[in-house]
Short mmCIF file of C-alpha atoms in Angstrom, two decimals:
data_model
loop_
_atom_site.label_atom_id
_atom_site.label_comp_id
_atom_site.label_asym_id
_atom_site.label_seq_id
_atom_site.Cartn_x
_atom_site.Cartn_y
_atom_site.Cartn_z
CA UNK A 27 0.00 0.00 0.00
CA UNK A 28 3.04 2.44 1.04
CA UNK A 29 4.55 1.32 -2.61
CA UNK A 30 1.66 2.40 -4.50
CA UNK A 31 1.41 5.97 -2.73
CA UNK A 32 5.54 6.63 -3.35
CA UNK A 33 4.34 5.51 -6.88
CA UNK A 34 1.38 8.16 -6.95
CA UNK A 35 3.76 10.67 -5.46
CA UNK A 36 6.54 10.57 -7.70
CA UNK A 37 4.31 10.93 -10.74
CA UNK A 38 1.95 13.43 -9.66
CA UNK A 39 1.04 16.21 -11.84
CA UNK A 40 2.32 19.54 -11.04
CA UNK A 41 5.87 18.77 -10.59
CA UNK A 42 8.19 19.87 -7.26
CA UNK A 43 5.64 22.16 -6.10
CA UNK A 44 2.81 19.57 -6.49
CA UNK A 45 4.69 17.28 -4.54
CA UNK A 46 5.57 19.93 -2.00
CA UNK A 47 1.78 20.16 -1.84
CA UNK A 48 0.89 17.05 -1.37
CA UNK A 49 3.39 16.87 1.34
CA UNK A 50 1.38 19.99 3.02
CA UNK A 51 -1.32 17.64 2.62
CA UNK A 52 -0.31 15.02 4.53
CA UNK A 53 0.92 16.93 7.72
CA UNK A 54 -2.42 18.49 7.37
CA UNK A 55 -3.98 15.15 8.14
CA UNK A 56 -1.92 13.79 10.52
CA UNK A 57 -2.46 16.70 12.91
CA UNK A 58 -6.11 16.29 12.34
CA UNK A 59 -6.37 12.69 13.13
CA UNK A 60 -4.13 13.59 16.18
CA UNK A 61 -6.66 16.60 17.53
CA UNK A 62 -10.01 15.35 16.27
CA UNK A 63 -9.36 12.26 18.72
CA UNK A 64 -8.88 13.93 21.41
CA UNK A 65 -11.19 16.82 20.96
CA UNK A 66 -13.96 15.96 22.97
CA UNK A 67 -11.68 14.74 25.53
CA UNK A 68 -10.24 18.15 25.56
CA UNK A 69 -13.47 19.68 26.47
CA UNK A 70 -14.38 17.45 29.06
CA UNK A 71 -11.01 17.01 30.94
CA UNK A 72 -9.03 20.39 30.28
CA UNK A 73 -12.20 23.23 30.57
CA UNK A 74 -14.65 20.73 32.11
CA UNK A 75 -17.74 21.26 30.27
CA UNK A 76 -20.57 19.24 30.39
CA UNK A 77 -21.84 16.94 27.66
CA UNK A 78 -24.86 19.18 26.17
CA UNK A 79 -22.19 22.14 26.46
CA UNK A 80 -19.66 20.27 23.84
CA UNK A 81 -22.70 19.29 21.80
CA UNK A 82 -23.61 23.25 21.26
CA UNK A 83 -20.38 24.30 20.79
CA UNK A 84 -19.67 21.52 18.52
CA UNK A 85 -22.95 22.50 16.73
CA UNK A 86 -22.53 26.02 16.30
CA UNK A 87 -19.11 26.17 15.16
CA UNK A 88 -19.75 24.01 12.71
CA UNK A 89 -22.92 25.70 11.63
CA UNK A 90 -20.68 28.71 11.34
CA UNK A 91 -17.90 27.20 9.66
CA UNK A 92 -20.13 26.55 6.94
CA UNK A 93 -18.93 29.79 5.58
CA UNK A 94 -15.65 29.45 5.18
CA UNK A 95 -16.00 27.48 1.80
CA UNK A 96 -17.80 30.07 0.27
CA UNK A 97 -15.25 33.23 1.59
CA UNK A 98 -12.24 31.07 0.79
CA UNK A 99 -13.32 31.19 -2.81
CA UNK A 100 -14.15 34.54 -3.18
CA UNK A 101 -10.54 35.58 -1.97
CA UNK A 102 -8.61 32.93 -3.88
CA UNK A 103 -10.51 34.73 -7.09
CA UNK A 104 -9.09 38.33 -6.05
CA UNK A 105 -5.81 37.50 -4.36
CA UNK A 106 -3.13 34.14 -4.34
CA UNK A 107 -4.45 30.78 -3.78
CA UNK A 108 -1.08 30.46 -2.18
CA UNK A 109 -1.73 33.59 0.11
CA UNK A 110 -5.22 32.58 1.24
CA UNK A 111 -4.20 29.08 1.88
CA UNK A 112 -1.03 30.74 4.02
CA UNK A 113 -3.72 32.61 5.64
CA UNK A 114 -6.12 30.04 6.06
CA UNK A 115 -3.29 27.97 7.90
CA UNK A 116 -2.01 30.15 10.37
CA UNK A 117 -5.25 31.75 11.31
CA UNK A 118 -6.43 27.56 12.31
CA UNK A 119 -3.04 27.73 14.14
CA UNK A 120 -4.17 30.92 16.64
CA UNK A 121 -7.46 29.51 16.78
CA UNK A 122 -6.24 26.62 18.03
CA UNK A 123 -3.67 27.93 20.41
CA UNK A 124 -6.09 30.14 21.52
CA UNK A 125 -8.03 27.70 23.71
CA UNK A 126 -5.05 26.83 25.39
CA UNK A 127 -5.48 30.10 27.53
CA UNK A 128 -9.27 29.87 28.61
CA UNK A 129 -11.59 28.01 30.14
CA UNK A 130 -14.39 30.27 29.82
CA UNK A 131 -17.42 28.47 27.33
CA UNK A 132 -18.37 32.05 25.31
CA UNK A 133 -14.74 32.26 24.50
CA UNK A 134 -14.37 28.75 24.09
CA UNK A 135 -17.78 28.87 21.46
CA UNK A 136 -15.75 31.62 19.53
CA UNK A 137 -12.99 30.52 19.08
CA UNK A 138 -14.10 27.54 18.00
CA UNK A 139 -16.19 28.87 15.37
CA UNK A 140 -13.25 31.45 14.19
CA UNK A 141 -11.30 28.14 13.74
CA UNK A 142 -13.57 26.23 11.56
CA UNK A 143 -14.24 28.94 9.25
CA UNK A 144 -10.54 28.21 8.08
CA UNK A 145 -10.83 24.58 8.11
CA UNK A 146 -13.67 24.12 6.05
CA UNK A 147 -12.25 25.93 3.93
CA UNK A 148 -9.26 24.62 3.11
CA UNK A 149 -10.89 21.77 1.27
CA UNK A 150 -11.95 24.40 -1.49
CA UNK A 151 -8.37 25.87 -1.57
CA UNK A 152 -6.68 22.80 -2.24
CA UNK A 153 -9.00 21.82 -4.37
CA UNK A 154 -8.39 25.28 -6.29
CA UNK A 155 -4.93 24.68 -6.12
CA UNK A 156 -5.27 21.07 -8.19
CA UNK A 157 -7.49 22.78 -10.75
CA UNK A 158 -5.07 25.71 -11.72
CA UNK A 159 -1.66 23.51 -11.14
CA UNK A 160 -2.57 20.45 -12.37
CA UNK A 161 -4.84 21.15 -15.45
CA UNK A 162 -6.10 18.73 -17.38
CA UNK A 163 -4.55 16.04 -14.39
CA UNK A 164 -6.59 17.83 -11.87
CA UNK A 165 -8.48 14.46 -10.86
CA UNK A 166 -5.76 12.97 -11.07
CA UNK A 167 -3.47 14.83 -8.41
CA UNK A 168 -6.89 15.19 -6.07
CA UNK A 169 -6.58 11.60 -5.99
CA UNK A 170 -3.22 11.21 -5.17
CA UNK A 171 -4.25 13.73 -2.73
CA UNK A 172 -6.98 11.98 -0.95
CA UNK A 173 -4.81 8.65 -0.79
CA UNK A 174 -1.52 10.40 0.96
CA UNK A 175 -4.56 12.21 3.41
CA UNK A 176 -5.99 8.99 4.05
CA UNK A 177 -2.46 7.89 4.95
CA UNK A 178 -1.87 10.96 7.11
CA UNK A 179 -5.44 10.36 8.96
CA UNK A 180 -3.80 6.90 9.71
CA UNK A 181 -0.41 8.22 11.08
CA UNK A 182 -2.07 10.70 13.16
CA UNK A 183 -4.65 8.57 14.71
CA UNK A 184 -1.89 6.17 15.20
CA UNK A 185 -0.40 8.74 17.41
CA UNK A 186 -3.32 9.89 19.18
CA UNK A 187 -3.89 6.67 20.20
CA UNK A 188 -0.85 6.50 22.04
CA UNK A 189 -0.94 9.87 23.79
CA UNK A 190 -4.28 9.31 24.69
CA UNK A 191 -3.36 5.93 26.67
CA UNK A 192 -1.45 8.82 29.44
CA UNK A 193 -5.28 9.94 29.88
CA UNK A 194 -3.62 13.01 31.41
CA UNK A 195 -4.72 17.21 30.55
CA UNK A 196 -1.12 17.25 29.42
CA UNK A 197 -1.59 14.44 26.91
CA UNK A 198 -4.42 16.47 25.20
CA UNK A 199 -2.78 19.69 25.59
CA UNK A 200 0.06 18.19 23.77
CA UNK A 201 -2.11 16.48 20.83
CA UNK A 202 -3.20 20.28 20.62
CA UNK A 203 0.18 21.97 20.55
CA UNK A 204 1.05 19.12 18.20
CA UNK A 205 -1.96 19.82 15.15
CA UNK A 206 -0.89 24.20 15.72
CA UNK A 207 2.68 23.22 15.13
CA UNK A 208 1.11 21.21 12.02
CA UNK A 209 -0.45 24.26 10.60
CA UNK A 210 2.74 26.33 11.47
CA UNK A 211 4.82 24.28 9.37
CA UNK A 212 2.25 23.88 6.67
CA UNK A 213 2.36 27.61 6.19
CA UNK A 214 5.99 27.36 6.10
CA UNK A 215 5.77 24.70 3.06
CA UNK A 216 3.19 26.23 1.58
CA UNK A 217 4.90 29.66 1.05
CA UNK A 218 7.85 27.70 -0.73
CA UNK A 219 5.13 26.87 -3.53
CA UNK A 220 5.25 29.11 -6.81
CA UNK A 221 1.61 30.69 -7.40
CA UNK A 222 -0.25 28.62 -10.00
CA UNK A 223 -0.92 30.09 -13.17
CA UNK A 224 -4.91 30.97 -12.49
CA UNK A 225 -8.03 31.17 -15.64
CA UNK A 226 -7.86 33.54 -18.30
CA UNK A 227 -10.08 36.14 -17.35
CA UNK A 228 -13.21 35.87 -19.97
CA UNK A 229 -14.17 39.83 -21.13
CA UNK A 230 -16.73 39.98 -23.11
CA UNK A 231 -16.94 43.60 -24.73
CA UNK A 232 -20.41 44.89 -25.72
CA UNK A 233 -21.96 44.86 -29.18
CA UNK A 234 -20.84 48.26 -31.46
CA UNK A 235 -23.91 48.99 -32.33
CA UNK A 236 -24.83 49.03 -28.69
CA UNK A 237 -24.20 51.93 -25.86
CA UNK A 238 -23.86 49.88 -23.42
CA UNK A 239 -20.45 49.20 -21.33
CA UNK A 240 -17.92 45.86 -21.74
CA UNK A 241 -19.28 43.37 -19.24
CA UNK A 242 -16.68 42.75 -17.22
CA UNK A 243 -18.03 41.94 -14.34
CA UNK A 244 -17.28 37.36 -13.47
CA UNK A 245 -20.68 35.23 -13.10
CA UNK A 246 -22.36 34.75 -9.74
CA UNK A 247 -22.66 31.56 -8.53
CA UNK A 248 -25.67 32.45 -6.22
CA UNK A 249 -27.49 33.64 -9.73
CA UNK A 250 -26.53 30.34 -11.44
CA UNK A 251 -29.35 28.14 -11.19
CA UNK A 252 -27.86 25.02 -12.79
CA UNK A 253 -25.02 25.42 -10.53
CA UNK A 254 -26.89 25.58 -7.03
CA UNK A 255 -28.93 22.79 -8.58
CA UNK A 256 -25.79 20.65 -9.04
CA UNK A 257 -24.26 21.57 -5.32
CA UNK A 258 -27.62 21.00 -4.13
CA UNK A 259 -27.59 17.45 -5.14
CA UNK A 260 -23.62 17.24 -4.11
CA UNK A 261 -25.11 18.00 -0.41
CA UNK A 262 -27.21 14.84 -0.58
CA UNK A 263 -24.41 12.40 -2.43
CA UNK A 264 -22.06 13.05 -0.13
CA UNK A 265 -24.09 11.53 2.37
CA UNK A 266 -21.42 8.21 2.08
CA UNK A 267 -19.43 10.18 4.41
CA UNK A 268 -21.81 10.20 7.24
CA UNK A 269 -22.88 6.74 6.40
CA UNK A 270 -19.48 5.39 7.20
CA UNK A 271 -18.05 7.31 10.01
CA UNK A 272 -21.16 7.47 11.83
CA UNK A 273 -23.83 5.21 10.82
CA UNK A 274 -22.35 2.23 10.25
CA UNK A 275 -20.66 1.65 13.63
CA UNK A 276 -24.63 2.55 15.55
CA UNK A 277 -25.97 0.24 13.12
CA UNK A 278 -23.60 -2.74 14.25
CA UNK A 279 -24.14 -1.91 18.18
CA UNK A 280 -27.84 -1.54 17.75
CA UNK A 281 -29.59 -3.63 15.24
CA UNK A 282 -27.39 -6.87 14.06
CA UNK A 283 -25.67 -9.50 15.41
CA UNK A 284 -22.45 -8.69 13.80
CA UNK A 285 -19.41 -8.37 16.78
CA UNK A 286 -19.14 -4.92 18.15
CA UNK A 287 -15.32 -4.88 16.96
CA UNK A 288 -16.38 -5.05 13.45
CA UNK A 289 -17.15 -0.73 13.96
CA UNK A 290 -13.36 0.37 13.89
CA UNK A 291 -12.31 -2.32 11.26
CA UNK A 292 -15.06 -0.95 9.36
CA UNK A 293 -13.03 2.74 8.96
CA UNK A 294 -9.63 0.97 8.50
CA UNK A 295 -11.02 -1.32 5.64
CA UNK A 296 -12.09 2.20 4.35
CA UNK A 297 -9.34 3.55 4.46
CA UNK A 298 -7.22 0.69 3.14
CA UNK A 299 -9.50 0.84 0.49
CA UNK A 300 -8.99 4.40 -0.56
CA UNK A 301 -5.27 4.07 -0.59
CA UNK A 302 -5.55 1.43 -2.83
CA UNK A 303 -8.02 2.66 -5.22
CA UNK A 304 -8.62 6.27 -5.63
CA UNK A 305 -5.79 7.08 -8.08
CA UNK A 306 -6.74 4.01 -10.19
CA UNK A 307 -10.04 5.12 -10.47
CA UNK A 308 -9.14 9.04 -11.09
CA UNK A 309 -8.64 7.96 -14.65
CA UNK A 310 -12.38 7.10 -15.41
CA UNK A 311 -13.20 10.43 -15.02
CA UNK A 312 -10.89 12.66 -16.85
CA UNK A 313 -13.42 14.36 -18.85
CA UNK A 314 -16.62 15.69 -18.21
CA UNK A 315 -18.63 13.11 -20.00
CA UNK A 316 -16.59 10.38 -18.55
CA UNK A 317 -17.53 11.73 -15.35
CA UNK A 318 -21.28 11.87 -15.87
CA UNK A 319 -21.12 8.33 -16.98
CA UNK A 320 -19.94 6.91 -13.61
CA UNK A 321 -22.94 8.12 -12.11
CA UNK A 322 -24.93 5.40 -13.35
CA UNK A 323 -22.04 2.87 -11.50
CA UNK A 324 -22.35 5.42 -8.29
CA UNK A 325 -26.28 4.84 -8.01
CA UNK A 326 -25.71 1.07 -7.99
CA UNK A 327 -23.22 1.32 -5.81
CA UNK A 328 -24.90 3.12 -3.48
CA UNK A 329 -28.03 0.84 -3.38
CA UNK A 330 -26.21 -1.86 -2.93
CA UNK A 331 -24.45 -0.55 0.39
CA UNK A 332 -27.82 0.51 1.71
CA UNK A 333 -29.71 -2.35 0.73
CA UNK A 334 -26.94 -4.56 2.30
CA UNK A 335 -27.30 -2.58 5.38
CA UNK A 336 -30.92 -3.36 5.29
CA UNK A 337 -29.95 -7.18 4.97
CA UNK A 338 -28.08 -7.21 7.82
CA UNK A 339 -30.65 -7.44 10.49
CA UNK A 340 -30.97 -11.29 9.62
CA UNK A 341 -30.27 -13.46 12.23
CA UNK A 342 -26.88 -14.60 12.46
CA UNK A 343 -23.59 -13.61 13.60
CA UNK A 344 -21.84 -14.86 10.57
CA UNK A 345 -24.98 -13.88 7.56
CA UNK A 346 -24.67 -10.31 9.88
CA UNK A 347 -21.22 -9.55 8.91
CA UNK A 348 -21.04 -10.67 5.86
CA UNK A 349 -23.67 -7.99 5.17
CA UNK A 350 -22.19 -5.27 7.01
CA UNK A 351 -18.49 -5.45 5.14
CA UNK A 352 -20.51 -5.73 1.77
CA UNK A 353 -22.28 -2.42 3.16
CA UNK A 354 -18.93 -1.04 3.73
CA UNK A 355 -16.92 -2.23 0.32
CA UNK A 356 -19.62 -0.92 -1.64
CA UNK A 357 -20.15 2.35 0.23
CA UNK A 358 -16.53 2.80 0.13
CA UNK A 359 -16.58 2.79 -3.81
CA UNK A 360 -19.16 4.86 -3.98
CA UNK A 361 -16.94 7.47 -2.11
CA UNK A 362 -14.40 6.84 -4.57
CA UNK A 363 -16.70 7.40 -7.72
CA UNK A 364 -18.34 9.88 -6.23
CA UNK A 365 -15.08 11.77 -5.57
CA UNK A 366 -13.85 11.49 -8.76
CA UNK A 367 -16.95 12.41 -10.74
CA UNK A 368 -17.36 15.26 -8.24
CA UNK A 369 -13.49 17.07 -8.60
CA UNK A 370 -14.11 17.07 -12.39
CA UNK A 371 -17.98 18.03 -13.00
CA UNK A 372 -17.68 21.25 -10.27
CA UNK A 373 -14.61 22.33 -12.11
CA UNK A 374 -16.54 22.00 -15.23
CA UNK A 375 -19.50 23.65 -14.45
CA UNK A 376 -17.15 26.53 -12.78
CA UNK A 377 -16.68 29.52 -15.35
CA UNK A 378 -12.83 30.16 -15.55
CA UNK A 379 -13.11 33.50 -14.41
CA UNK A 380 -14.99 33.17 -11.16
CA UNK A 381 -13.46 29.87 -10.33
CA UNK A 382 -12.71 30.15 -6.99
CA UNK A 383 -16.52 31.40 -6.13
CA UNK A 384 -18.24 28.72 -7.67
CA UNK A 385 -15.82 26.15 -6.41
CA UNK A 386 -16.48 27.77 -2.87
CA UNK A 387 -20.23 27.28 -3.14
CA UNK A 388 -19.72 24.07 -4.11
CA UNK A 389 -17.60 23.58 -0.62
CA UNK A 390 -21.10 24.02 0.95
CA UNK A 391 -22.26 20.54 -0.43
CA UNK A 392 -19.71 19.12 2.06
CA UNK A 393 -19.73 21.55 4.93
CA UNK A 394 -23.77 21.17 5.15
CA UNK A 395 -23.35 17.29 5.38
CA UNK A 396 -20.76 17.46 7.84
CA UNK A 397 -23.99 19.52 9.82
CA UNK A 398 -27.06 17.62 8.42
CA UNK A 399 -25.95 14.07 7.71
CA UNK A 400 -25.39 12.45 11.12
CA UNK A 401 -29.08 13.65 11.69
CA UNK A 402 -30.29 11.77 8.92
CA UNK A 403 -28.33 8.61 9.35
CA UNK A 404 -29.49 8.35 13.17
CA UNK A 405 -32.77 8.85 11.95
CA UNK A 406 -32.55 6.12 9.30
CA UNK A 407 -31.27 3.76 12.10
CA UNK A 408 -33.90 4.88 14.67
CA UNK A 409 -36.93 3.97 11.82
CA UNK A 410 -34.98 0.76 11.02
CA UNK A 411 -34.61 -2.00 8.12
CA UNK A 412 -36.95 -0.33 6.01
CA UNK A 413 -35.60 3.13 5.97
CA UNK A 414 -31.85 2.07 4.07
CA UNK A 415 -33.93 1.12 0.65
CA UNK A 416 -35.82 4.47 0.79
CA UNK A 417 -32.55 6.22 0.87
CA UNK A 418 -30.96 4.04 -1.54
CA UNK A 419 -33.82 5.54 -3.54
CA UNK A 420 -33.41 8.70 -2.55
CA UNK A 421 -29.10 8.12 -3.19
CA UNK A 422 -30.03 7.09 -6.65
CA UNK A 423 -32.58 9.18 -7.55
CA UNK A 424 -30.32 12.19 -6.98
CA UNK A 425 -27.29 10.44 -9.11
CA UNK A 426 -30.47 10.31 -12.00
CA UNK A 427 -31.16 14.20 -11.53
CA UNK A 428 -27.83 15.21 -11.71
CA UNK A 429 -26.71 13.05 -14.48
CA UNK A 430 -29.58 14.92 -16.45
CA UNK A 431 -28.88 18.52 -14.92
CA UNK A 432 -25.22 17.82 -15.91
CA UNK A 433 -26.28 16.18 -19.61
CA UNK A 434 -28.56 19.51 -20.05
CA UNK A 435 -25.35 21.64 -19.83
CA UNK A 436 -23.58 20.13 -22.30
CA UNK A 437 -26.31 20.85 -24.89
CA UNK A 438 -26.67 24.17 -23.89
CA UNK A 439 -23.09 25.01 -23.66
CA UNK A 440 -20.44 24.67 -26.71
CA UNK A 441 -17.65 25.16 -24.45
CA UNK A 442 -15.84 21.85 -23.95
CA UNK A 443 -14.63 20.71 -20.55
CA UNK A 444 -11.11 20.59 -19.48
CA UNK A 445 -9.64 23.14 -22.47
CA UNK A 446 -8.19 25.92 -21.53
CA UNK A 447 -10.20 29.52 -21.32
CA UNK A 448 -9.46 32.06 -23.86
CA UNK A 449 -10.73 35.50 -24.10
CA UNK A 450 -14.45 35.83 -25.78
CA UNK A 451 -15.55 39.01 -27.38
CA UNK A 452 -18.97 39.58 -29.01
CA UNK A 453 -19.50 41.18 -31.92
#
């Protein structure tokens, strides 16, 4: 597995900088998986708040944080990616730090929302970053991406596991201090990168026989229907993400007779998964119409983890898990497909010269999941069996719609995906 991520690495697009990139990347994760396992133990150990109080704070900051995919875009159009992302790192670093020096919960609450404005929205700048360094390879290098991430997310739990066996306020003080020196030294990498060429700006000067003034002004991605329609039903397929990291392990405790281990295997066999596949699978969606085709493969895949889910409640310890790890392979391709077809079709539907904003709206498909999906999973479990085939509907229904919202651009547009932009003018 470490073999075929050296082999990713080495011939990822982009050249040194990619690869110093990636390597940002990675750190990134690794003092994630070290903080996010200790976070709540933070809370409860260090500045002694209650459970309902974490919960809130939790819950607003996250709410709030929501906004940080949309702002980061905006700014990467107007000033460097590089800059914003240099920004974007060192303000999560103060954040951070920051609750090292109170224990009151107002404070606490903002702090914790100034941080995750940042962090959601460094998802959008990286994924800027592919789009203008990489090119035509931009699902390509997100893939390589995701796989070293998935490998950092393995180190650093790794190591939060073992700090966390101290159970001592200095053991998650130092897990803290550990993800702001992460940031620190991201920040450091980060401004060794050369700016990325960005999009042509598109002007499109008025007609002669007309008064009016050149239109210079970049489209609005709050005015763009098809667009809002497309994030819209990226909110909803990124649903696998709550499926695995939070309703899959309830499921096995509550409602089958699979072994309680099975819950934490479940996320490594992700994982393992991920590593293995992403990259190999960036190549079926290269293009825009490749992408739209593995939608068709994404619905399946999705009804098949759901409806597997559903099968699991048979009696059985042995029938039980069977079910649940065919639940989790298939749930875990879905991620990959759906990853793949999703880096290509927002980048396609993004006009070159308001990249960054459109690509920042589309950040909210993610950041509202992260809020709205563990709701709906618990609430699928709490109905029961027949709830996971109505959202394998639902899951499939949406891949449907946005296959033909996506197929409906094409034929209005004569633009073709992944070619560079050029100046228009109208005459």
């Amino acid at each position: 597995m470490l073999d075929r991520a050296r082999t990713a690495v080495r011939d990822v697009p982009g050249g040194r900088d990619g690869r110093r990139m990636l390597l940002v990347q990675f750190i990134d994760k690794i003092g994630t998986g070290l903080w996010a396992a200790a976070v709540a133990l933070y809370f409860t150990y260090v500045t002694h708040l209650g459970v309902g109080q974490i919960g809130i704070l939790v819950g607003v900051s996250g709410a709030l944080g929501i906004a940080g995919a949309p702002l980061a875009g905006r700014l990467a159009d107007r000033f460097p990616v590089t800059h914003v992302l240099i920004g974007s790192q060192l303000l999560r670093a103060a954040a951070l730090l920051a609750l090292l020096t109170t224990h009151d919960y107002a404070l606490l609450l903002v702090l914790s929302a100034i941080g995750a404005l940042p962090d959601r929205a460094s998802s959008v700048l990286n994924k800027l970053y592919a789009a203008r360094a990489a090119g035509p390879d931009r699902v390509r290098y997100q893939a390589v991406q995701r796989t070293i991430g998935n490998l950092g997310w393995a180190v650093g739990g790794l190591g939060a596991a073992a700090a966390l066996s101290f159970a001592t306020a200095a053991a998650y003080q130092a897990l803290l201090i550990a993800n702001v020196l992460s940031y620190v030294l991201m920040a450091a990498l980060t401004a060794r990168c050369a700016e990325p060429q960005a999009p042509t700006r598109v002007v499109r000067t008025h007609d002669p026989k007309s008064t009016g003034a050149p239109d210079t002004r970049p489209p609005r991605p709050w005015r763009d229907r098809t667009f809002l329609l497309y994030t819209a039903t990226e909110a909803v397929l990124f649903l696998d993400d709550a499926i695995l990291q939070v309703g899959m392990p309830l499921w096995i405790v509550h409602a089958t007779d699979a072994p309680v281990g099975l819950a934490p295997l479940i996320l490594v066999l992700n994982s393992v998964l991920v590593v293995l596949f992403q990259v190999p699978f960036s190549r079926f969606g290269t293009t825009p119409a490749a992408a739209r085709r593995l939608l068709a493969p994404l619905a399946g895949a999705y009804a098949l983890g759901c409806l597997a889910l559903s099968a699991s409640t048979t009696d059985g310890r042995w029938t039980a898990t069977a079910a649940v790890l065919l639940a989790a392979v298939a749930l875990t391709f879905a991620e990959i497909i759906h990853a793949t077809v999703s880096w290509e079709l927002s980048v396609h539907l993004a006009p070159a010269e308001a990249q960054g904003a459109y690509l920042g709206v589309h950040g909210l498909a993610p950041s509202v999941q992260r809020s709205a999906g563990p709701l709906i999973v618990t609430t699928v479990i709490a109905v029961g069996a027949p709830a996971w085939p109505v959202l394998a509907a639902v899951l499939a229904a949406t891949c449907l719609a946005q296959n033909a919202l996506v197929r409906r651009h094409e034929t209005a547009t004569t633009t073709p995906l992944s070619v560079p932009p050029v100046t228009v003018s109208e005459h």
